[in-house]
Amino acid sequence: MAKRALITGITGQDGSYLAELLLSKGYEVIGLIRRSSTLTIERISHIQDQITLVSGDLVDEVSLINVLRDYRPSEVYNLAAQSFVQTSWTQPVLTGEITALGVTRMLDSIRIVDPEIRFYQASSSEMFGRVRTVPQNEETAFYPRSPYGVAKMYGHWITVNYRESYGLHASSGILFNHESPRRGLEFVTRKVTHGAARIKAGLDSALRLGNLDAHRDWGYAADYVRAMWAMLQLDVPDDFVVATGQSHSVRELCEVAFHAAGLNYEDHVVVDPKFIRPAEVDLLVGDAAKAHEQLGWKCDVDFYGLIEMMVAADIDALAH
C-alpha cells in the first residue's frame, strides 16, 4: 500500500518540490489549501491530477482534525506559514497566528487523531537572527530579529515539546534560505533575477533594493526538500540544520544575476531606504554537518548554478 503524506503549504515553492519528490517515491499526496475565491496553484498545476487537494486552515483546528481523520496520512509536512519576513512587520499578529500557533494546532490534531503520524516542521534560519556564532548549527542560540523569526522559534520549540511530552515522531528542519525559479517575486533572489530579466528585455531600467551588504546562505529548494523527507525516515526524530555552508552578499547576488543576463548590475541597481528592514540579520551561514552525517544529505546545485538557472527561467518566461 502506498504511503500517504499530507503537505500544508503545497502551493508554495517548497510544497511543490516536495510533492514532486514524494510522487516520485510512490506516495499518495494530499495537499491542504485554504479556501479562497481565487486558487493560486500555478506551482503545482503540472501535477494537479496526481495529487488530492483538500480544504483546511491552520487557524482552524477542527478542519485539521477532520482532514487527518478523513485521509489518515502517515506523514505530515507543515510548510504553510506567513513566510515573508517584511510582511511580518506589517502583520505581526497574523504571522504569529499562522506561523506559530498554527504549528500547535497541527501537532495537537496529530496527538488527538493518530500519534503515530510522523511530523515535519519547517523551521528557519531566521530564528538565529542576530547571530551568536558563525557558522550556525543545531546548538547555536536563537536571537530572532523579526516577528516572523519569533513565530518560527515558537513553532520550533512547540515541536520539540510535543516530541518530548507525547512521544511524537516530530522533527524540525532549520532550513537556511532556499530558492528556485518558483520563488515568489517578493523574495530578494527572485526580485533580482526577475529584475535583471526585465531590464534585459527592455521592460525596466532600474532595480530598487535594500541592504546590499546583507549575507545569506542560499541553496536550491529542490535539494532541500530531500532533507525534509529523509528526516521522517529516521527511527528517532531530531532537528537538523540544512544549508550550503557558503555565504554570499546581496551585492554578489546582483553581480551574478546581472552578469548571467549580460548586464552590469552597477548600471541598474539603486539602493532604496524603504526596503531596509527595521532590524537586519547580518551574517547567516549554516553548518549542515549533522544532516550530511545522519541523513546522507548534500546539495547538488551551488549558488552560481542556482542564480543562473533562475535568471534563465525568468528570461525564458518573459519571452513567452
Coordinates of C-alpha atoms in Angstrom, one line a residue:
M1 CA 0.0 0.0 0.0
A2 CA 1.3 3.4 -1.0
K3 CA 2.4 5.7 1.8
R4 CA 0.2 8.8 2.2
A5 CA 1.6 12.2 3.1
L6 CA -0.2 15.5 3.9
I7 CA 1.5 18.7 2.9
T8 CA 0.4 22.1 4.2
G9 CA 1.6 24.9 2.0
I10 CA 1.6 22.7 -1.0
T11 CA 1.0 25.6 -3.4
G12 CA 4.2 27.3 -2.3
Q13 CA 7.8 26.8 -3.6
D14 CA 8.8 24.1 -1.2
G15 CA 5.4 22.4 -1.2
S16 CA 5.5 22.0 -5.0
Y17 CA 9.0 20.4 -5.0
L18 CA 8.2 18.2 -2.0
A19 CA 5.0 17.0 -3.8
E20 CA 7.1 16.1 -6.9
L21 CA 9.7 14.2 -4.7
L22 CA 7.0 12.2 -2.8
L23 CA 5.2 11.3 -6.0
S24 CA 8.5 10.1 -7.5
K25 CA 8.8 7.8 -4.4
G26 CA 5.3 6.4 -4.9
Y27 CA 3.5 8.3 -2.3
E28 CA -0.2 9.4 -2.4
V29 CA 0.0 13.1 -1.8
I30 CA -2.7 15.2 -0.1
G31 CA -2.3 19.0 -0.2
L32 CA -4.0 21.2 2.4
I33 CA -5.2 24.5 0.9
R34 CA -7.1 27.4 2.3
R35 CA -10.5 28.1 0.7
S36 CA -10.4 31.3 -1.3
S37 CA -12.2 32.6 -4.4
T38 CA -9.0 32.5 -6.4
L39 CA -6.8 29.5 -6.1
T40 CA -3.1 30.1 -6.9
I41 CA -1.9 26.7 -7.9
E42 CA 0.4 27.5 -10.8
R43 CA 3.4 25.9 -9.0
I44 CA 1.5 22.5 -8.8
S45 CA -0.6 22.8 -12.0
H46 CA 1.6 20.3 -13.8
I47 CA 1.0 17.6 -11.1
Q48 CA -2.6 18.6 -10.1
D49 CA -4.1 15.5 -11.5
Q50 CA -1.7 13.3 -9.4
I51 CA -2.5 14.9 -6.0
T52 CA -5.6 15.4 -3.9
L53 CA -6.3 19.0 -2.7
V54 CA -8.4 19.3 0.5
S55 CA -9.7 22.4 2.2
G56 CA -8.4 23.3 5.7
D57 CA -6.7 26.1 7.6
L58 CA -4.0 26.3 10.2
V59 CA -6.1 28.7 12.2
D60 CA -9.0 26.2 12.4
E61 CA -8.0 23.1 14.5
V62 CA -11.3 21.3 13.7
S63 CA -10.6 21.5 10.0
L64 CA -7.1 19.9 10.6
I65 CA -8.6 17.1 12.8
N66 CA -11.2 16.3 10.0
V67 CA -8.6 16.2 7.3
L68 CA -6.4 13.8 9.4
R69 CA -9.4 11.6 10.2
D70 CA -10.6 11.5 6.6
Y71 CA -7.2 10.9 4.9
R72 CA -5.2 9.1 7.6
P73 CA -1.7 10.2 6.3
S74 CA 1.4 8.5 7.8
E75 CA 3.5 11.7 7.3
V76 CA 2.6 15.4 7.7
Y77 CA 4.9 18.1 6.4
N78 CA 4.0 21.5 7.8
L79 CA 5.3 24.0 5.2
A80 CA 2.4 26.5 5.5
A81 CA 3.3 29.9 7.1
Q82 CA 3.1 33.6 6.6
S83 CA 6.6 33.3 5.2
F84 CA 7.7 36.7 4.1
V85 CA 9.8 38.5 6.7
Q86 CA 9.0 42.0 5.5
T87 CA 5.2 41.3 5.8
S88 CA 5.7 40.1 9.4
W89 CA 6.4 43.7 10.4
T90 CA 3.1 44.9 9.0
Q91 CA 1.1 41.9 10.0
P92 CA 2.8 40.7 13.2
V93 CA -0.3 39.2 14.9
L94 CA -1.4 37.3 11.7
T95 CA 2.2 36.0 11.4
G96 CA 2.0 34.6 15.0
E97 CA -1.4 33.1 14.5
I98 CA -0.4 31.1 11.4
T99 CA 3.4 30.6 11.7
A100 CA 3.5 29.9 15.5
L101 CA 0.1 28.8 16.8
G102 CA -0.7 27.0 13.5
V103 CA 2.0 24.5 14.4
T104 CA 0.5 23.8 17.8
R105 CA -2.9 23.2 16.2
M106 CA -1.4 20.7 13.8
L107 CA 0.6 18.9 16.5
D108 CA -2.5 18.8 18.7
S109 CA -4.6 17.4 15.9
I110 CA -2.0 14.6 15.3
R111 CA -1.9 13.8 19.0
I112 CA -5.7 13.5 19.0
V113 CA -6.2 11.6 15.8
D114 CA -3.1 9.4 15.5
P115 CA 0.1 9.9 17.5
E116 CA 1.9 7.5 15.1
I117 CA 1.8 10.1 12.3
R118 CA 5.3 11.4 11.6
F119 CA 5.5 15.2 11.6
Y120 CA 7.9 17.6 9.9
Q121 CA 8.1 21.3 10.9
A122 CA 9.6 23.9 8.6
S123 CA 11.9 25.8 11.0
S124 CA 14.0 28.7 9.7
S125 CA 17.5 30.2 9.9
E126 CA 15.7 33.5 10.7
M127 CA 15.4 32.1 14.2
F128 CA 19.2 32.7 14.6
G129 CA 18.7 36.4 13.6
R130 CA 21.4 38.4 15.3
V131 CA 23.8 35.5 15.2
R132 CA 25.7 34.5 18.3
T133 CA 28.3 32.4 16.4
V134 CA 29.3 31.8 12.8
P135 CA 28.5 29.3 11.3
Q136 CA 25.2 28.3 12.9
N137 CA 24.4 24.7 13.8
E138 CA 21.8 22.9 15.9
E139 CA 23.4 24.1 19.1
T140 CA 23.5 27.8 18.2
A141 CA 21.4 30.0 20.4
F142 CA 18.4 31.7 18.8
Y143 CA 18.0 35.5 18.6
P144 CA 15.2 36.3 16.1
R145 CA 15.1 39.8 14.7
S146 CA 11.6 39.9 13.2
P147 CA 8.0 38.8 14.1
Y148 CA 8.5 36.0 11.5
G149 CA 11.7 34.8 13.3
V150 CA 10.0 34.9 16.7
A151 CA 6.9 33.0 15.3
K152 CA 9.2 30.4 13.7
M153 CA 11.0 30.0 17.0
Y154 CA 7.7 29.3 18.8
G155 CA 6.8 26.7 16.1
H156 CA 10.2 25.1 16.6
W157 CA 10.1 24.8 20.4
I158 CA 6.5 23.6 20.4
T159 CA 7.5 20.8 18.1
V160 CA 10.3 19.8 20.5
N161 CA 7.8 20.0 23.4
Y162 CA 5.3 17.7 21.7
R163 CA 8.0 15.3 20.8
E164 CA 9.3 15.1 24.3
S165 CA 6.0 15.3 26.1
Y166 CA 3.9 13.0 23.9
G167 CA 6.5 10.9 22.2
L168 CA 5.5 12.1 18.7
H169 CA 7.9 11.5 15.8
A170 CA 8.2 15.2 15.2
S171 CA 11.3 16.7 13.6
S172 CA 12.3 20.3 12.6
G173 CA 14.4 21.2 9.6
I174 CA 16.2 24.5 10.3
L175 CA 16.4 25.5 6.7
F176 CA 18.6 28.3 5.5
N177 CA 17.4 30.4 2.5
H178 CA 16.5 28.2 -0.4
E179 CA 15.4 29.5 -3.8
S180 CA 14.3 28.4 -7.2
P181 CA 12.6 29.7 -10.3
R182 CA 9.3 29.1 -8.3
R183 CA 10.3 31.5 -5.6
G184 CA 7.8 34.4 -5.0
L185 CA 8.7 37.7 -6.6
E186 CA 8.8 39.5 -3.2
F187 CA 11.9 37.5 -2.1
V188 CA 15.2 39.2 -2.8
T189 CA 16.7 36.4 -5.0
R190 CA 13.7 36.3 -7.3
K191 CA 13.3 40.0 -7.2
V192 CA 16.9 40.3 -8.5
T193 CA 16.7 37.6 -11.2
H194 CA 13.4 38.7 -12.4
G195 CA 14.5 42.4 -12.3
A196 CA 17.6 41.5 -14.4
A197 CA 15.5 39.6 -16.9
R198 CA 13.1 42.6 -17.2
I199 CA 15.9 45.1 -17.7
K200 CA 17.5 42.7 -20.3
A201 CA 14.1 42.6 -22.1
G202 CA 13.9 46.5 -22.1
L203 CA 10.9 46.5 -19.8
D204 CA 12.7 48.3 -16.9
S205 CA 15.9 50.3 -16.5
A206 CA 16.4 50.1 -12.7
L207 CA 16.0 47.7 -9.8
R208 CA 15.4 49.1 -6.3
L209 CA 16.8 47.1 -3.4
G210 CA 17.6 47.5 0.3
N211 CA 20.8 46.4 2.1
L212 CA 23.3 45.1 -0.4
D213 CA 25.7 44.0 2.3
A214 CA 23.3 41.5 4.0
H215 CA 24.8 38.0 3.7
R216 CA 22.8 34.8 3.3
D217 CA 23.4 31.1 2.8
W218 CA 21.4 30.4 -0.4
G219 CA 20.6 26.9 -1.7
Y220 CA 18.3 25.2 -4.2
A221 CA 14.8 24.4 -2.9
A222 CA 14.6 21.1 -4.7
D223 CA 17.7 19.9 -2.9
Y224 CA 16.3 21.0 0.5
V225 CA 13.0 19.0 0.3
R226 CA 15.1 15.8 0.1
A227 CA 16.3 16.6 3.6
M228 CA 12.7 17.0 4.8
W229 CA 11.8 13.6 3.6
A230 CA 15.0 12.0 5.0
M231 CA 14.2 13.3 8.5
L232 CA 10.9 11.5 8.6
Q233 CA 12.5 8.2 7.6
L234 CA 14.8 8.2 10.7
D235 CA 14.0 5.8 13.6
V236 CA 14.4 8.7 16.0
P237 CA 13.1 12.2 15.4
D238 CA 15.5 15.1 15.6
D239 CA 16.3 18.6 14.4
F240 CA 18.7 19.4 11.6
V241 CA 20.3 22.5 10.0
V242 CA 20.0 22.3 6.2
A243 CA 22.3 24.7 4.4
T244 CA 25.1 25.0 1.9
G245 CA 27.7 26.4 4.3
Q246 CA 28.5 29.2 1.9
S247 CA 27.6 32.8 2.5
H248 CA 27.0 35.4 -0.3
S249 CA 26.0 39.1 -0.1
V250 CA 23.0 40.6 -1.9
R251 CA 25.6 42.6 -3.9
E252 CA 27.2 39.4 -5.2
L253 CA 23.7 38.0 -5.9
C254 CA 23.2 41.1 -8.1
E255 CA 26.6 40.7 -9.8
V256 CA 26.0 37.1 -10.7
A257 CA 22.4 37.6 -11.8
F258 CA 23.0 40.6 -14.0
H259 CA 26.1 39.0 -15.5
A260 CA 24.0 36.0 -16.4
A261 CA 21.7 38.4 -18.3
G262 CA 24.7 40.0 -20.0
L263 CA 24.5 43.2 -17.9
N264 CA 26.4 45.1 -15.3
Y265 CA 24.5 45.4 -12.0
E266 CA 26.1 48.8 -11.1
D267 CA 24.3 50.4 -14.1
H268 CA 20.9 49.4 -12.8
V269 CA 20.7 48.6 -9.1
V270 CA 19.5 51.5 -6.9
V271 CA 19.6 51.3 -3.0
D272 CA 16.2 52.4 -1.7
P273 CA 15.9 53.1 2.1
K274 CA 12.2 51.9 2.1
F275 CA 13.5 48.3 1.6
I276 CA 15.8 48.3 4.6
R277 CA 14.4 46.2 7.5
P278 CA 13.8 47.7 10.9
A279 CA 16.3 45.2 12.3
E280 CA 18.6 43.4 9.9
V281 CA 20.0 39.9 10.1
D282 CA 23.7 40.3 9.2
L283 CA 25.5 37.0 8.6
L284 CA 23.6 33.8 8.2
V285 CA 25.7 30.8 7.2
G286 CA 24.7 27.2 8.2
D287 CA 26.8 24.2 9.3
A288 CA 24.9 21.2 8.0
A289 CA 27.4 18.6 9.1
K290 CA 24.8 16.7 11.1
A291 CA 22.5 16.4 8.1
H292 CA 25.4 15.2 6.0
E293 CA 26.3 12.5 8.5
Q294 CA 22.9 11.3 9.7
L295 CA 20.7 11.9 6.7
G296 CA 23.3 11.4 4.0
W297 CA 22.1 14.7 2.6
K298 CA 24.1 17.1 0.4
C299 CA 23.1 19.8 -2.0
D300 CA 23.7 19.3 -5.7
V301 CA 23.2 22.8 -7.1
D302 CA 25.6 25.6 -5.9
F303 CA 24.8 29.3 -5.5
Y304 CA 26.1 30.2 -9.0
G305 CA 24.2 27.4 -10.7
L306 CA 21.1 28.4 -8.8
I307 CA 21.1 32.1 -9.8
E308 CA 22.0 31.3 -13.4
M309 CA 19.1 28.8 -13.5
M310 CA 16.7 31.4 -12.1
V311 CA 17.8 34.1 -14.5
A312 CA 17.5 31.8 -17.5
A313 CA 13.9 30.8 -16.3
D314 CA 12.9 34.4 -15.9
I315 CA 14.3 35.4 -19.3
D316 CA 12.5 32.5 -20.8
A317 CA 9.2 33.3 -19.1
L318 CA 9.3 36.9 -20.4
A319 CA 10.0 35.7 -23.9
H320 CA 6.7 33.6 -23.9

